[in-house]
Short mmCIF file of C-alpha atoms in Angstrom, two decimals:
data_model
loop_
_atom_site.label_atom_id
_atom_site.label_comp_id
_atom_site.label_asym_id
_atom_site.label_seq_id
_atom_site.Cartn_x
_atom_site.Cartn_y
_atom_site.Cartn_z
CA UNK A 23 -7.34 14.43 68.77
CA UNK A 24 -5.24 13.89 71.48
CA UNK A 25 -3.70 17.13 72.45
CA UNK A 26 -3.91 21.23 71.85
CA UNK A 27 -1.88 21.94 68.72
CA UNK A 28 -1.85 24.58 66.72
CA UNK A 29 -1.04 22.93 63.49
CA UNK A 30 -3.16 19.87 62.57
CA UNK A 31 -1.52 17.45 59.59
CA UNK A 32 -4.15 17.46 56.46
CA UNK A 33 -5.96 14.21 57.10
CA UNK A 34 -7.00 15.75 60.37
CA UNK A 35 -8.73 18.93 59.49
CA UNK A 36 -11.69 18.95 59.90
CA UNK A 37 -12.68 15.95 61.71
CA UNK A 38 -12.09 14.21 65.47
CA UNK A 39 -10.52 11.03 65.58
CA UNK A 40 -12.73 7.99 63.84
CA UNK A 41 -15.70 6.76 65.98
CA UNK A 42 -17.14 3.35 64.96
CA UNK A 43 -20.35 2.75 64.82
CA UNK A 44 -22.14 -0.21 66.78
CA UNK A 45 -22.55 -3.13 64.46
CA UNK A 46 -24.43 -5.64 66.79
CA UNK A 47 -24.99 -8.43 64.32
CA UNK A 48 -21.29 -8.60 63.49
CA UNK A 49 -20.39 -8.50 67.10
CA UNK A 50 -22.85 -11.11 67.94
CA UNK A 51 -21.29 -13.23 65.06
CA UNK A 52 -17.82 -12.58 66.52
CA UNK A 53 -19.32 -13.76 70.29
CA UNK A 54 -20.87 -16.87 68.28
CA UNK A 55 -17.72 -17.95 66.82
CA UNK A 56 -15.64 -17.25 69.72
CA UNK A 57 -18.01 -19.45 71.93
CA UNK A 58 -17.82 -21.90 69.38
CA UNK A 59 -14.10 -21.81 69.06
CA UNK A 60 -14.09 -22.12 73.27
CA UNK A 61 -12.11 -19.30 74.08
CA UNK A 62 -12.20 -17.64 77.29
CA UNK A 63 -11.93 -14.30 76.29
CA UNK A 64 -14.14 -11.73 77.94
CA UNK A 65 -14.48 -8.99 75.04
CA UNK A 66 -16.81 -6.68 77.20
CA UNK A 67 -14.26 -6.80 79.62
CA UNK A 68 -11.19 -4.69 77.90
CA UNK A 69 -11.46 -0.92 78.60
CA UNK A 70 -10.83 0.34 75.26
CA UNK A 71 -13.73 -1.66 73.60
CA UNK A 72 -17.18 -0.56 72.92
CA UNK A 73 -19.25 -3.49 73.44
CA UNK A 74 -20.59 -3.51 69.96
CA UNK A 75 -17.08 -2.94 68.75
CA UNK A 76 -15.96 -5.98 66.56
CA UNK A 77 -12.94 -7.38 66.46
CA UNK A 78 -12.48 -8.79 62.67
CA UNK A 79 -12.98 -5.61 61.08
CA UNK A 80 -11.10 -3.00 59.67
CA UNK A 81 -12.32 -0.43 61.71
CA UNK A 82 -10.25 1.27 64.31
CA UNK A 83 -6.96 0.46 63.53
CA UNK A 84 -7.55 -3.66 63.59
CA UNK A 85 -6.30 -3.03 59.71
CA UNK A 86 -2.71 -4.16 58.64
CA UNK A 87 -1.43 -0.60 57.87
CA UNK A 88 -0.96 0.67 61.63
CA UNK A 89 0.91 -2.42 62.41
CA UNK A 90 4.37 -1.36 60.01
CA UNK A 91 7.70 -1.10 62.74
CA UNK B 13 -9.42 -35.41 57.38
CA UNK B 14 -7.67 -37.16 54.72
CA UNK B 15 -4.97 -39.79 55.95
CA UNK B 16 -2.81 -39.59 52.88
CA UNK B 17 -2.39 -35.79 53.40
CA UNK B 18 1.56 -34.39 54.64
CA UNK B 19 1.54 -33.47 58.44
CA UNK B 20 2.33 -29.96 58.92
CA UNK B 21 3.43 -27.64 61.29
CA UNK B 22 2.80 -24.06 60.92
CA UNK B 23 2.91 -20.95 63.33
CA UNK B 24 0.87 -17.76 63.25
CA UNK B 25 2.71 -14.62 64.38
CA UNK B 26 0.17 -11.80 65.49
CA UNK B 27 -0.91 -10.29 68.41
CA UNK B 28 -3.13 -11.80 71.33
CA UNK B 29 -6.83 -12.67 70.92
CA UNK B 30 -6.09 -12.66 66.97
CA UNK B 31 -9.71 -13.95 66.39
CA UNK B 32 -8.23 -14.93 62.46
CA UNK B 33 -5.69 -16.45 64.38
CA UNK B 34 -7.37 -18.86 66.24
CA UNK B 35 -10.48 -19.53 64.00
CA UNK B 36 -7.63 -20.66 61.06
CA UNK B 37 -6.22 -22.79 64.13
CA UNK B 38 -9.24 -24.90 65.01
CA UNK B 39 -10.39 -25.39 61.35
CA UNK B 40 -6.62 -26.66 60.59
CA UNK B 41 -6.36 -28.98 62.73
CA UNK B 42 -10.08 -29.89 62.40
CA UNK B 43 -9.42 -30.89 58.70
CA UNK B 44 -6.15 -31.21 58.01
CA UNK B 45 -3.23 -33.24 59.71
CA UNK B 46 -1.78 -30.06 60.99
CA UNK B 47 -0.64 -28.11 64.03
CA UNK B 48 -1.04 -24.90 64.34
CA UNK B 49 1.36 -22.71 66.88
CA UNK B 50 0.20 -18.99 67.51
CA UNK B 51 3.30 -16.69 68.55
CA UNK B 52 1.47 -13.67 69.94
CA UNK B 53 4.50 -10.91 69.97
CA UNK B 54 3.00 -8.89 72.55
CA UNK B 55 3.48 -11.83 74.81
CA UNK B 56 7.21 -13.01 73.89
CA UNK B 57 8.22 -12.23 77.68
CA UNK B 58 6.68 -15.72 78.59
CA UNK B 59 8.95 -18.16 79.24
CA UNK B 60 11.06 -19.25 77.85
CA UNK B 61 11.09 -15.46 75.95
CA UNK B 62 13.78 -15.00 73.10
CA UNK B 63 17.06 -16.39 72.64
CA UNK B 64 19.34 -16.13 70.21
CA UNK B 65 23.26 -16.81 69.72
CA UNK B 66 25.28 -16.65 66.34
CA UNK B 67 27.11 -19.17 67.92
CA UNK B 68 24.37 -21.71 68.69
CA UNK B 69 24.43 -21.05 72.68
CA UNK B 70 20.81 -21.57 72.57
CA UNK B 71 17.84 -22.56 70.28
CA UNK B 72 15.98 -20.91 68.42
CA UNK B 73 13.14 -21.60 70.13
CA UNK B 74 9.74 -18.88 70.27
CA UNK B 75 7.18 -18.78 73.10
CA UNK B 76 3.54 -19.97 71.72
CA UNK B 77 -0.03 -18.92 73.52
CA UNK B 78 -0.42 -22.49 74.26
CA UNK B 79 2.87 -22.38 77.02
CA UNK B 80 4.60 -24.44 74.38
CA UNK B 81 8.35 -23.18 73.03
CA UNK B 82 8.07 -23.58 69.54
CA UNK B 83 11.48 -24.16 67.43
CA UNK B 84 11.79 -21.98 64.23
CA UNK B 85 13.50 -25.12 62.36
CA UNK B 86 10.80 -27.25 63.18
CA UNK B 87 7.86 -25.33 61.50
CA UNK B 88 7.24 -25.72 57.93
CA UNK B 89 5.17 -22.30 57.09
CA UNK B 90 5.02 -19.21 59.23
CA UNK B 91 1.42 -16.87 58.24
CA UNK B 92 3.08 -13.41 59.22
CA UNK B 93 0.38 -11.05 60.58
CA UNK B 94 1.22 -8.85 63.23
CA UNK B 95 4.30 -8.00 64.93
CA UNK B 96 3.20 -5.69 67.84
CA UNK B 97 0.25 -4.29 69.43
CA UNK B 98 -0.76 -0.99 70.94
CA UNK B 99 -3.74 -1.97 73.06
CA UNK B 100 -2.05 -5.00 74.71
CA UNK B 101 -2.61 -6.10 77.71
CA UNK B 102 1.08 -7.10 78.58
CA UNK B 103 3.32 -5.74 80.90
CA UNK B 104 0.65 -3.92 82.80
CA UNK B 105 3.04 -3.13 85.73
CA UNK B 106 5.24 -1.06 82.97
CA UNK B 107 3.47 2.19 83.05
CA UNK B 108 6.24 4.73 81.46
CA UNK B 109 5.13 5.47 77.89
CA UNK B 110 9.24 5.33 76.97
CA UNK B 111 9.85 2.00 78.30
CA UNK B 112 6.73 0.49 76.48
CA UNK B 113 7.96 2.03 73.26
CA UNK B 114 11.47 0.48 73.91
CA UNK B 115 9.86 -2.77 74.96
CA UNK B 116 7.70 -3.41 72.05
CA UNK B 117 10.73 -1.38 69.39
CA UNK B 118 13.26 -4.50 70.72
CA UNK B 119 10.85 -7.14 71.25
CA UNK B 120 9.96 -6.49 67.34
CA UNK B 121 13.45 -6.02 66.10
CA UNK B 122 14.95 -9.07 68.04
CA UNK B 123 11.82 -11.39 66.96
CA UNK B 124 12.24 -10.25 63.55
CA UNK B 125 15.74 -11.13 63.13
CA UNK B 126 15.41 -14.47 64.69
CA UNK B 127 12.18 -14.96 62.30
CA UNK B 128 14.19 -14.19 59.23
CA UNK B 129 17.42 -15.61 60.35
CA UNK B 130 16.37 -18.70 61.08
CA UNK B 131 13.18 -19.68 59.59
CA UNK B 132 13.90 -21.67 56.60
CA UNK B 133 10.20 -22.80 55.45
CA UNK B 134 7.50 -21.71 53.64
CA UNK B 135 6.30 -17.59 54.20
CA UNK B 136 3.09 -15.87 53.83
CA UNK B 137 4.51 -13.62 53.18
CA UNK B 138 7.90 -12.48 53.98
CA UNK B 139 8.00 -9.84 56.21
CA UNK B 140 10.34 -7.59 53.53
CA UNK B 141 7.54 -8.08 50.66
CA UNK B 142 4.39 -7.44 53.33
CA UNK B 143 5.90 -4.16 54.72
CA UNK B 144 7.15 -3.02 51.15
CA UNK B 145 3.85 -3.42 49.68
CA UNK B 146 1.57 -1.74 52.55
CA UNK B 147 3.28 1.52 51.05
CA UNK B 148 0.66 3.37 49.27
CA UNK B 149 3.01 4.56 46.62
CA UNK B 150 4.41 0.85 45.99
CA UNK B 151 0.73 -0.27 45.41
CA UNK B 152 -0.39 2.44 43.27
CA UNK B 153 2.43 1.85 40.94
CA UNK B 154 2.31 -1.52 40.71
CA UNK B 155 -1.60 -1.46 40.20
CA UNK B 156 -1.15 1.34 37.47
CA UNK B 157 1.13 -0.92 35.78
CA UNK B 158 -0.88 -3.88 35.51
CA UNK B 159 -2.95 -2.12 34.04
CA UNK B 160 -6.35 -1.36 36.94
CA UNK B 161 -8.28 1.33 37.05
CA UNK B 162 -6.86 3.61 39.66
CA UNK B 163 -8.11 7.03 41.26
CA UNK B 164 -6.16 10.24 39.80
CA UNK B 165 -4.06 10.63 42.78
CA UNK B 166 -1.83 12.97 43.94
CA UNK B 167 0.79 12.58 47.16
CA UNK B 168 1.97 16.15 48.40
CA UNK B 169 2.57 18.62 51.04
CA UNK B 170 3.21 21.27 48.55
CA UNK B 171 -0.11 23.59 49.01
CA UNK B 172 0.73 24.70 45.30
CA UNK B 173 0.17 21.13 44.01
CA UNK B 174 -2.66 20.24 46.29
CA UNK B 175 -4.56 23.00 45.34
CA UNK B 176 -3.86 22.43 41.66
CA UNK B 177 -4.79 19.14 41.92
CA UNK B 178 -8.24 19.84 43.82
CA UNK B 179 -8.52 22.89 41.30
CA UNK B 180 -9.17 19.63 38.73
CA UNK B 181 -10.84 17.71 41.02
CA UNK B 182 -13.23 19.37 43.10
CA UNK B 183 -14.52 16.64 45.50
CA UNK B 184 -11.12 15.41 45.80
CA UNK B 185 -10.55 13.00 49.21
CA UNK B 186 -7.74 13.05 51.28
CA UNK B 187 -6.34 10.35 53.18
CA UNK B 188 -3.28 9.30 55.32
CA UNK B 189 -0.01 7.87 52.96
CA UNK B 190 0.53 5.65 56.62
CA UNK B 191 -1.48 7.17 59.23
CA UNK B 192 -0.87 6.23 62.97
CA UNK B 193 -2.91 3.26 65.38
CA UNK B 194 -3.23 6.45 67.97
CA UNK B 195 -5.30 8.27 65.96
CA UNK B 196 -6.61 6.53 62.67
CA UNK B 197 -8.61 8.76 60.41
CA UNK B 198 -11.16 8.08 58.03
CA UNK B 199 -10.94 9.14 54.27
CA UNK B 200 -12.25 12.84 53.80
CA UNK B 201 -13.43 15.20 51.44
CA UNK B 202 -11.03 17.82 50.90
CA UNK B 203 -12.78 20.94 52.74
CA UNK B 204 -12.17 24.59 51.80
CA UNK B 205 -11.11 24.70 55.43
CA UNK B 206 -8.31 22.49 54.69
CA UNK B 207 -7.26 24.00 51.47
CA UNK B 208 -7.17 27.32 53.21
CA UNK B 209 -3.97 25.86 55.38
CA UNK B 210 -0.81 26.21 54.36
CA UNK B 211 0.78 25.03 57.36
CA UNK B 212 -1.40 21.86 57.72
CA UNK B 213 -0.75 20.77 53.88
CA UNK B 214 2.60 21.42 54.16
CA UNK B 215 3.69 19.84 57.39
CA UNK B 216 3.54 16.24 56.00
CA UNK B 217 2.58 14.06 52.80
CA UNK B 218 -1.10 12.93 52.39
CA UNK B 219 -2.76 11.53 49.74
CA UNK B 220 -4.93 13.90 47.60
CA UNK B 221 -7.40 11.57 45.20
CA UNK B 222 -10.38 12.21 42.79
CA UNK B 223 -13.52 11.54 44.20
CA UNK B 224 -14.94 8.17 42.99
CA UNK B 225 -18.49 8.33 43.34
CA UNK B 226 -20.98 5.64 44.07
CA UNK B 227 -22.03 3.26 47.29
CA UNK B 228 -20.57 -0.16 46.36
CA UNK B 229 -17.51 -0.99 47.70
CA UNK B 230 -16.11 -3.92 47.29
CA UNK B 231 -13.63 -5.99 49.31
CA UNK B 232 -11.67 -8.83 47.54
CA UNK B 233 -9.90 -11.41 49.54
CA UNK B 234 -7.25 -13.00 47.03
CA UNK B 235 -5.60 -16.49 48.44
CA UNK B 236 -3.08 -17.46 46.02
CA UNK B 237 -5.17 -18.67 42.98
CA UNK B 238 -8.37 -17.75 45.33
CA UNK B 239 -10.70 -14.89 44.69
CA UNK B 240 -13.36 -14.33 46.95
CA UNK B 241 -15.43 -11.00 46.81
CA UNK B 242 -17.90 -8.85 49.06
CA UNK B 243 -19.97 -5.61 47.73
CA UNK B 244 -20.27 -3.54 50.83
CA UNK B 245 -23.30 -0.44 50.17
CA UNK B 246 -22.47 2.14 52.15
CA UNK B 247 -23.40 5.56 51.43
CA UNK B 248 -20.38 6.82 53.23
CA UNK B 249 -16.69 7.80 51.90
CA UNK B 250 -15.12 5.32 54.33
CA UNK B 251 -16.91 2.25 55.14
CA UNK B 252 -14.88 1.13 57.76
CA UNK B 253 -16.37 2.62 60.70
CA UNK B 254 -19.93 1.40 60.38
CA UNK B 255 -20.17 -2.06 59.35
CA UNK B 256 -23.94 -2.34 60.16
CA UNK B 257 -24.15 -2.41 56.46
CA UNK B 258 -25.75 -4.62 53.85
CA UNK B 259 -23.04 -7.13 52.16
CA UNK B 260 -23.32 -9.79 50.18
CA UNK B 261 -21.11 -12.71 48.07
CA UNK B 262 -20.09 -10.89 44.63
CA UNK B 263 -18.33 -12.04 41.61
CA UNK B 264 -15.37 -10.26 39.87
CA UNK B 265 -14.83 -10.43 36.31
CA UNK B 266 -12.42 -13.02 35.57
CA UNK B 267 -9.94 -10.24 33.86
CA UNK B 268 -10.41 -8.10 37.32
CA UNK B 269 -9.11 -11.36 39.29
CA UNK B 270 -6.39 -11.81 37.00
CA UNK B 271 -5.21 -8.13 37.27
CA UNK B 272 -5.42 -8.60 40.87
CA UNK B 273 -3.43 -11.55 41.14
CA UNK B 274 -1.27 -9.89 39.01
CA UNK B 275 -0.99 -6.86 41.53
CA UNK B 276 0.51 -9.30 43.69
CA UNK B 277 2.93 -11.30 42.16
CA UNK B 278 4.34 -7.73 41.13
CA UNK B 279 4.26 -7.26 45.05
CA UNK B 280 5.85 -10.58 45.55
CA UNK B 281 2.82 -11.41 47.95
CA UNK B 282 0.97 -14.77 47.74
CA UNK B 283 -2.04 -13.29 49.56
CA UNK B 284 -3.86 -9.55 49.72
CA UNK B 285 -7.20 -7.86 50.49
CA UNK B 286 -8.12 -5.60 48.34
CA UNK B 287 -10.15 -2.30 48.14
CA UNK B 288 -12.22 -1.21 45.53
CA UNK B 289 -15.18 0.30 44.55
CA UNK B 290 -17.61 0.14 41.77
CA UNK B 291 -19.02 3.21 40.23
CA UNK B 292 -22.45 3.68 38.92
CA UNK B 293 -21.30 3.36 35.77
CA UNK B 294 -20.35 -0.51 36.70
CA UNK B 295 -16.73 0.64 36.75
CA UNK B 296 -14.47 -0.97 39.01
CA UNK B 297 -11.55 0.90 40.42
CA UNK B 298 -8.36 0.18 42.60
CA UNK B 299 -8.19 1.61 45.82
CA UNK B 300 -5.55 -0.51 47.77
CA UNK B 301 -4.37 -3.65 49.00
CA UNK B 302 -4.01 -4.64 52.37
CA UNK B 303 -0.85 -7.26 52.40
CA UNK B 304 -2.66 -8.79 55.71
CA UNK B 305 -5.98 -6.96 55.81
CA UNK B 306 -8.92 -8.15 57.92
CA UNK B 307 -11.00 -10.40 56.04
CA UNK B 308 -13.06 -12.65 59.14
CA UNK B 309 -15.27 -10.25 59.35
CA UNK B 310 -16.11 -10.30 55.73
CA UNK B 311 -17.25 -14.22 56.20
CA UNK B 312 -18.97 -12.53 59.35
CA UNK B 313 -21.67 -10.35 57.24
CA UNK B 314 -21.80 -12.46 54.02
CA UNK B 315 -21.39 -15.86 54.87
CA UNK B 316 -18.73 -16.50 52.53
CA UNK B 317 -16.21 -19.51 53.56
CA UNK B 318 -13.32 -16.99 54.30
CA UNK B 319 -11.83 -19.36 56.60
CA UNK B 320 -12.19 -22.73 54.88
CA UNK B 321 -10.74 -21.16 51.98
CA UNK B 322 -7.89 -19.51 53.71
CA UNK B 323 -7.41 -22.65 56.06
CA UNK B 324 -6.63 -24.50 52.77
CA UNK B 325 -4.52 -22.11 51.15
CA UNK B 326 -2.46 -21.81 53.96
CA UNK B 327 -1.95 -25.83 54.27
CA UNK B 328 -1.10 -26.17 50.61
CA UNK B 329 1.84 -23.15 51.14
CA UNK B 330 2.75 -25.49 54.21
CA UNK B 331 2.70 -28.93 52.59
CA UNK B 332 3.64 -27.53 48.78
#
């Protein structure tokens, strides 16, 4: 969680927020295809990534649901 | 490439390094006579940015990764994926939380309007229909209607209800009816800790479901008439955080698909990835659809041509 609170909404009690797992062969895939595609991006490079974190998953908010205006 | 095919011109919005995005892209234009334009809305400040004038003062004209402007009335299919971004990398030298909000809460609103003002081609899908249909209640009704197996569910935040419910069901889940990017949560058992709450039940909504037991979970990618399945084992609730898991090509019975496609044409969606799982009693049941859920990292573990199929879908919508 973010911040102190004294009141936590349901889906929250009880746990911290998500933490993904390392899934190397997906990652490796994504590095594969990203090479392949020849894009310069430098995925080990953005702060807020774990370097097994993958990018075409559903994990950690990459899902269509947190993206509603 | 075939030479009799229609040329097409299609744009992608979403948000930068959209590996879907670009992998959909560079098979396009490998196999069919198509461009494809991705309009990454975290990065509409490039020039030329957005423009827009009831009274034609200027064109219609969006900002593409490539440095190209890209004219709405030019482009014969937009694939609508993501409009905004909360890890981008733009506008690092804006550091005020308030500003950021205000500068992606315009950006999205302006783009929007100029996207569904004057875009006169092909959708998938409309923005209206995609953000109508990510709403959990929408979904559940229109899945219960067709007919699908669906979890007993409950939505509340009235502790007299919840605990009815998980009086009934006593390894009910719980899981957000929206939840937030900040601070996704994975779906949970309903603990005796929560239960004991009053003030964290009743502060907002959440969804309150029977438990559905069993570890194979299956993810269905439906493209148009296109079904294309993955059985995920996991031994966990939510599968989404660990995908260091076996997974593997599956096949849906053909009434399942139909039911499914049926989900969305009640959704007015031409595309959807769905969420189910299968008990161990081989029965499948609805979960939820994802109007523009991640599916590249389905053809990632399995090895299933995700984006050859959805490459061609997307070209037929363009060219139809």
């Amino acid at each position: 969680m973010t911040v102190d609170t004294q009141v936590r909404p349901a889906i929250y009690v009880g746990q911290e927020r998500m933490a993904i797992a390392p899934a190397p062969k997906l990652a490796q895939w994504e590095r594969d295809l990203i090479e392949r595609l020849e894009l310069e991006w430098d995925l080990h490079k953005i702060e807020s990534m774990h370097p097994d974190e993958t990018i075409s998953g559903s994990g950690d908010g990459w899902d269509d649901c947190d993206y509603m205006p | 490439m075939r030479s009799h095919e229609k040329p097409a011109r299609i744009a992608v919005v979403t948000h930068e390094r959209d590996l879907h995005a670009h992998a959909v892209k560079a098979d396009m234009e490998r196999r069919h006579p198509a461009t494809v334009h991705i309009l990454e809305s975290d990065h509409f400040s490039r020039a030329p940015g957005l423009s827009w004038s009831p009274q034609g003062f200027t064109e219609p004209v969006f900002p593409a990764g490539d440095g190209t402007a890209v004219d709405l009335r030019e482009i014969d299919a937009i694939w609508f994926r993501r409009l905004g971004n909360a890890r981008t990398s733009a506008n690092p030298e804006v550091t005020d939380p308030v500003d950021r909000e205000l500068i992606d809460a315009d950006t999205r609103a302006a783009a929007l309007g100029m996207l569904t003002t004057e875009f006169h081609g092909r959708w998938i899908d409309h923005p209206t229909a995609f953000w109508a249909a990510q709403n959990k209640v929408v979904q559940l009704r229109a899945a219960h209607e067709v007919g699908l197996r669906i979890p007993e569910t409950l939505i509340s935040q009235s502790p007299e209800q919840i605990r009815k419910f998980c009086g009934v069901h006593p390894k009910a889940i719980v899981k957000a009816v929206r939840g937030v990017m900040q601070a996704p949560a994975a779906t949970t058992t309903v603990s005796e800790e929560l239960l004991a709450s009053e003030s964290s039940l009743r502060v907002c909504p959440a969804i309150y479901q029977e438990m559905v037991p069993g570890r194979r979970h299956v993810r269905v990618q439906v493209f148009g008439e296109r079904v294309l399945a993955a059985l995920l084992e996991s031994d966990d609730l939510d599968w989404r955080p660990n995908l260091d898991i076996p997974a593997a090509e599956h096949r849906l019975p053909a009434d399942l698909e139909d039911a499914l496609r049926a989900v969305l044409r009640r959704l007015d969606l031409t595309m959807g990835i769905f969420d189910l799982k299968l008990t161990d009693d081989d029965e499948y049941v609805w979960l939820e659809v994802n109007p523009q859920g991640q599916w590249l990292f389905v053809e990632g573990m399995t090895g299933l041509p995700l984006i050859r199929t959805f490459t061609d879908f997307l070209y037929e919508r363009a060219t139809r």
